[in-house]
Coordinates of C-alpha atoms and ligand atoms in Angstrom, one line a residue:
M1 CA 0.0 0.0 0.0
H2 CA 1.3 3.4 -1.0
V3 CA 1.0 6.7 0.8
H4 CA 0.3 9.8 -1.4
V5 CA 0.9 13.0 0.5
V6 CA -0.4 16.1 -1.2
G7 CA 0.6 19.5 0.2
N8 CA 2.9 22.4 0.5
A9 CA 6.7 22.6 0.8
C10 CA 8.4 25.8 1.7
V11 CA 11.6 27.5 2.9
D12 CA 11.2 28.4 6.6
T13 CA 13.5 31.3 7.6
M14 CA 13.7 31.4 11.3
F15 CA 15.0 34.5 13.2
R16 CA 15.6 34.4 16.9
V17 CA 15.2 37.8 18.7
G18 CA 15.3 39.0 22.3
R19 CA 12.0 40.7 21.8
F20 CA 9.7 41.5 18.9
P21 CA 10.4 44.8 17.0
A22 CA 7.9 47.6 17.4
A23 CA 6.1 48.8 14.2
G24 CA 8.7 50.5 12.0
E25 CA 11.7 49.3 14.1
T26 CA 14.6 47.2 12.7
L27 CA 16.2 44.6 15.0
N28 CA 19.2 42.3 14.5
A29 CA 18.5 38.7 15.1
S30 CA 20.7 36.7 17.5
S31 CA 20.6 33.8 15.0
Y32 CA 18.9 32.9 11.8
A33 CA 18.7 29.9 9.5
D34 CA 16.8 28.5 6.5
G35 CA 15.1 25.1 6.9
L36 CA 12.8 22.9 4.9
G37 CA 9.2 23.4 6.0
G38 CA 5.6 23.0 5.0
K39 CA 3.1 20.6 6.5
G40 CA 3.1 18.5 3.3
A41 CA 6.9 18.2 3.3
N42 CA 7.1 17.4 7.0
Q43 CA 4.3 14.7 6.8
S44 CA 5.8 13.1 3.7
V45 CA 9.2 12.8 5.3
A46 CA 7.7 11.3 8.5
A47 CA 5.7 8.9 6.5
A48 CA 8.7 7.8 4.4
R49 CA 10.8 7.3 7.5
T50 CA 8.2 4.7 8.7
G51 CA 9.3 2.5 5.8
A52 CA 6.1 3.0 3.8
A53 CA 6.3 3.7 0.1
V54 CA 5.6 7.5 -0.2
T55 CA 5.0 9.9 -3.1
F56 CA 4.9 13.6 -2.2
W57 CA 2.9 15.8 -4.6
T58 CA 3.7 19.4 -4.2
A59 CA 4.2 22.8 -6.0
L60 CA 7.4 24.7 -6.3
G61 CA 8.4 27.9 -8.0
K62 CA 11.0 27.9 -10.8
D63 CA 13.4 29.8 -8.6
R64 CA 16.4 29.2 -6.4
A65 CA 14.2 28.5 -3.4
G66 CA 12.4 25.9 -5.4
A67 CA 15.6 24.2 -6.4
W68 CA 16.8 24.3 -2.8
I69 CA 13.5 22.7 -1.5
R70 CA 13.8 20.0 -4.2
S71 CA 17.3 19.2 -3.3
R72 CA 16.3 18.8 0.4
L73 CA 13.3 16.6 -0.4
D74 CA 15.4 14.4 -2.7
R75 CA 17.6 13.5 0.2
E76 CA 14.5 12.1 2.1
L77 CA 12.1 10.9 -0.6
S78 CA 12.5 8.4 -3.4
D79 CA 9.4 9.7 -5.2
L80 CA 8.9 13.5 -5.4
E81 CA 6.3 14.8 -7.9
A82 CA 6.8 18.6 -7.8
S83 CA 4.8 20.7 -10.2
E84 CA 6.7 23.9 -11.2
F85 CA 5.1 27.3 -11.5
D86 CA 6.4 30.7 -12.8
L87 CA 5.8 32.0 -9.3
P88 CA 7.9 32.5 -6.2
S89 CA 8.3 29.3 -4.1
D90 CA 6.3 29.3 -0.9
R91 CA 8.3 30.6 2.1
S92 CA 7.7 31.6 5.7
T93 CA 9.5 34.0 8.0
I94 CA 9.3 32.8 11.5
V95 CA 10.3 35.2 14.3
I96 CA 10.8 33.7 17.7
E97 CA 11.1 35.8 20.8
A98 CA 13.2 34.8 23.8
S99 CA 10.0 34.0 25.7
G100 CA 9.2 31.3 23.0
E101 CA 6.4 33.4 21.5
N102 CA 6.5 33.5 17.7
F103 CA 4.9 35.1 14.7
I104 CA 4.9 33.8 11.2
V105 CA 4.3 35.4 7.8
S106 CA 3.9 33.1 4.8
G107 CA 4.0 33.6 1.1
V108 CA 1.9 30.8 -0.5
A109 CA 1.6 31.6 -4.2
C110 CA 2.5 28.1 -5.3
S111 CA 0.1 26.4 -2.9
E112 CA -2.7 28.6 -4.1
A113 CA -2.0 27.9 -7.7
F114 CA -1.7 24.1 -7.2
D115 CA -4.6 21.9 -8.4
P116 CA -3.2 18.4 -8.2
I117 CA -6.0 16.6 -10.0
A118 CA -6.0 19.0 -12.9
Q119 CA -2.2 19.5 -13.1
T120 CA -0.7 16.1 -12.2
A121 CA -1.1 12.4 -12.7
L122 CA -2.2 11.9 -9.1
A123 CA -5.7 10.7 -10.0
R124 CA -4.2 7.9 -12.2
R125 CA -1.6 7.0 -9.6
I126 CA -3.8 6.5 -6.5
A127 CA -4.6 2.8 -6.3
F128 CA -7.1 0.7 -4.3
G129 CA -6.0 0.5 -0.7
D130 CA -3.6 3.4 -0.9
I131 CA -3.6 6.2 1.6
L132 CA -4.0 9.8 0.5
V133 CA -3.0 12.5 3.0
C134 CA -4.0 16.2 2.7
Q135 CA -3.5 19.2 5.0
G136 CA -5.2 22.6 4.9
N137 CA -2.5 24.6 3.0
L138 CA -4.0 24.1 -0.5
R139 CA -7.2 25.6 -1.7
A140 CA -10.3 23.8 -0.3
A141 CA -11.5 23.0 -3.8
A142 CA -8.1 21.4 -4.7
I143 CA -8.1 19.4 -1.4
N144 CA -11.7 18.2 -2.1
A145 CA -10.8 17.1 -5.6
C146 CA -7.9 15.0 -4.3
L147 CA -10.0 13.4 -1.6
R148 CA -12.8 12.7 -4.1
A149 CA -10.4 11.1 -6.5
A150 CA -8.9 8.9 -3.8
R151 CA -12.4 7.8 -2.7
Q152 CA -13.3 7.0 -6.3
N153 CA -10.2 4.8 -6.7
G154 CA -10.9 3.0 -3.4
A155 CA -8.0 4.6 -1.5
R156 CA -8.3 5.7 2.2
T157 CA -8.2 9.4 3.0
V158 CA -6.6 11.2 5.9
L159 CA -7.3 14.9 6.2
N160 CA -5.3 16.9 8.7
A161 CA -7.5 20.1 8.8
S162 CA -4.6 22.4 9.6
P163 CA -4.3 25.3 9.1
I164 CA -8.0 26.1 8.9
D165 CA -9.6 28.8 6.8
A166 CA -13.0 29.1 8.3
A167 CA -14.2 30.8 5.1
A168 CA -13.3 27.9 2.9
L169 CA -13.2 24.5 4.6
P170 CA -12.6 21.2 2.9
D171 CA -15.5 18.7 2.9
F172 CA -15.0 16.7 6.0
G173 CA -17.4 14.1 4.6
L174 CA -14.6 13.0 2.2
A175 CA -12.2 12.2 5.1
Q176 CA -12.1 8.7 6.4
V177 CA -9.8 9.9 9.1
L178 CA -9.9 13.6 10.2
V179 CA -7.1 14.8 12.4
V180 CA -7.2 18.2 14.2
N181 CA -5.5 19.6 17.3
Q182 CA -7.5 21.1 20.2
S183 CA -7.5 24.7 19.0
E184 CA -8.7 23.6 15.6
A185 CA -11.3 21.3 17.1
K186 CA -12.6 24.3 19.2
A187 CA -12.5 26.7 16.3
L188 CA -14.3 24.3 14.0
T189 CA -17.1 23.4 16.4
G190 CA -17.3 26.0 19.1
Q191 CA -16.9 23.2 21.7
G192 CA -14.4 23.5 24.5
D193 CA -14.9 19.8 25.5
M194 CA -13.0 17.6 23.1
A195 CA -15.4 14.7 23.2
A196 CA -18.2 17.0 22.3
A197 CA -16.0 18.6 19.6
A198 CA -15.2 15.2 18.1
D199 CA -19.0 14.4 18.1
A200 CA -19.6 17.6 16.2
L201 CA -16.9 16.9 13.7
A202 CA -18.2 13.3 13.1
A203 CA -21.6 15.0 12.5
K204 CA -20.0 16.9 9.6
G205 CA -19.3 13.5 8.0
A206 CA -15.7 12.5 8.9
G207 CA -15.4 8.7 9.4
T208 CA -12.9 8.6 12.3
V209 CA -12.2 11.8 14.2
V210 CA -8.8 12.2 15.9
V211 CA -8.2 15.2 18.2
T212 CA -4.6 15.5 19.2
L213 CA -4.2 16.6 22.9
G214 CA -0.5 17.5 23.1
A215 CA 1.1 15.8 26.1
E216 CA -2.2 14.1 26.9
G217 CA -2.0 12.0 23.6
C218 CA -5.2 11.9 21.5
L219 CA -8.9 11.3 21.5
V220 CA -10.3 9.0 18.8
L221 CA -14.0 8.7 17.8
G222 CA -15.0 6.1 15.3
P223 CA -15.1 4.4 12.9
D224 CA -18.9 4.0 13.1
Q225 CA -19.1 6.4 16.1
A226 CA -17.2 4.0 18.3
G227 CA -15.7 5.7 21.4
P228 CA -14.6 8.3 22.1
R229 CA -11.4 6.7 23.4
R230 CA -8.4 8.5 24.8
L231 CA -5.0 7.1 23.9
P232 CA -2.2 8.5 26.2
A233 CA 1.1 9.8 24.9
P234 CA 4.3 8.4 26.4
R235 CA 5.5 10.7 29.3
V236 CA 8.6 12.5 28.1
E237 CA 10.5 15.7 28.9
A238 CA 9.3 17.9 26.1
L239 CA 11.8 20.4 24.7
D240 CA 10.2 21.7 21.5
T241 CA 6.8 20.5 20.3
S242 CA 6.9 22.3 16.9
G243 CA 6.2 19.8 14.1
A244 CA 4.9 17.1 16.5
G245 CA 1.6 17.2 14.8
D246 CA 3.2 16.6 11.4
V247 CA 5.2 13.6 12.7
F248 CA 2.0 12.3 14.2
C249 CA 0.1 12.6 10.9
G250 CA 2.9 11.2 8.8
C251 CA 3.3 8.2 11.1
L252 CA -0.4 7.6 11.2
A253 CA -0.5 7.4 7.4
G254 CA 2.7 5.3 7.3
G255 CA 1.3 2.9 9.9
L256 CA -2.0 2.5 8.0
A257 CA 0.0 1.8 4.8
K258 CA 1.9 -0.9 6.6
G259 CA -1.4 -2.6 7.5
M260 CA -1.9 -1.4 11.0
S261 CA -5.4 -0.8 12.4
V262 CA -6.3 2.8 13.0
I263 CA -5.8 2.3 16.8
S264 CA -2.4 0.6 16.3
A265 CA -1.3 3.3 13.8
L266 CA -2.4 6.0 16.3
K267 CA -0.3 4.3 19.1
F268 CA 2.7 4.2 16.7
A269 CA 2.1 7.9 15.9
L270 CA 2.0 8.8 19.6
A271 CA 5.3 7.0 20.2
A272 CA 7.0 8.7 17.3
A273 CA 5.7 12.2 18.1
A274 CA 6.8 11.7 21.7
I275 CA 10.4 11.3 20.5
A276 CA 10.1 14.3 18.3
V277 CA 9.1 16.6 21.1
T278 CA 12.2 15.8 23.1
R279 CA 14.4 17.4 20.4
P280 CA 14.7 21.0 19.0
G281 CA 13.5 21.9 15.6
T282 CA 10.7 20.8 13.3
L283 CA 11.7 18.4 10.6
I284 CA 15.1 17.6 12.2
S285 CA 13.3 16.4 15.3
C286 CA 11.4 13.7 13.4
P287 CA 12.6 10.2 14.4
S288 CA 15.0 8.5 12.0
A289 CA 14.1 5.5 9.9
S290 CA 15.9 3.2 12.3
E291 CA 14.1 4.8 15.3
M292 CA 10.8 4.2 13.6
A293 CA 11.7 0.6 12.8
A294 CA 12.5 0.1 16.5
L295 CA 9.0 1.4 17.4
I296 CA 7.3 -0.9 15.0
D297 CA 9.2 -4.1 16.1
Ligands
ATP1 P1 2.4 21.2 16.6 O1 3.2 21.6 17.9 O2 3.1 20.4 15.6 O3 1.7 22.4 16.1 P2 -0.2 20.4 17.3 O4 -0.6 21.7 18.0 O5 -0.8 20.3 15.9 O6 1.3 20.2 17.2 P3 -0.5 18.7 19.5 O7 -1.8 18.1 20.0 O8 0.1 19.7 20.4 O9 -0.7 19.2 18.0 O10 0.6 17.5 19.4 C1 0.5 16.5 18.4 C2 0.9 15.2 19.0 O11 2.3 15.3 19.4 C3 0.2 14.8 20.3 O12 -1.0 14.1 20.0 C4 1.2 13.9 20.9 O13 1.2 12.6 20.3 C5 2.5 14.6 20.6 N1 2.9 15.5 21.7 C6 2.8 16.9 21.7 N2 3.3 17.3 22.9 C7 3.7 16.3 23.6 C8 4.3 16.1 24.9 N3 4.6 17.2 25.7 N4 4.6 14.9 25.3 C9 4.4 13.8 24.5 N5 3.8 13.9 23.2 C10 3.5 15.1 22.8

């Protein structure tokens, strides 16, 4: 079984500052660096490290940033399907204050132009039993078209509804597994209680609803309304939780592709994400292929 991850890839430029600048002020950063980012990129790398066969479908600009992103992805993935556009590649500027607070500004021209079903061979490549994974970075219509094509071909669909654009949400009824974190669950349903939020998301048509609960693990409702059931996360000393949600989703998809049940794949994802939070960084904190193999054995 094959995993198809469809989503964004970008250059993340991270600046560390003592404090945020005031409007109109220029500050020097204490350190700065470029890294590979994008939820699609992160999840495809995590899925590939589980040992599953993974194709990552993404959109890059025909610029130096696009070439740089491609070279980074080529180190991690054996099958990269990057559509190229005469647009600037997606990029984010992430400013992190000494307190840990951050703000992020993103340029998303390629993600907005990307229509995988119209522009790539994705619909022909998704086979019966495959897993299709989407996140919220592409336009809702493009996400829906991918999910619909997967369902038509008999593939299973995982939708990580993150980030959310309340004005243009994908069709949750096309998701066999819907994954959201607590703030997304609350924003989407208005419910502060996560079991009630999961119920409300299931009522929107999602087959199995997974709400990630940070250090508390996750809550799963379904399939067929079974549950809700809480699955605990391993207790660890968390250092940096950024990217943990992407490790979780990539490993969930990889686990499903390797034939695990939804519950077994979630337990695997919890174990892998718990390793990721003990390390600094986003993609670089993702467990290695050998660490993933040790979790599966
Ligand atoms: P991200 O930090 O990537 O934005 P998120 O906000 O999308 O994450 P969370 O619910 O915070 O989602 O975390 C996702 C998963 O990562 C959790 O379900 C859990 O498995 C793992 N995780 C996060 N924080 C911790 C922690 N302190 N200890 C163990 N596991 C954790």
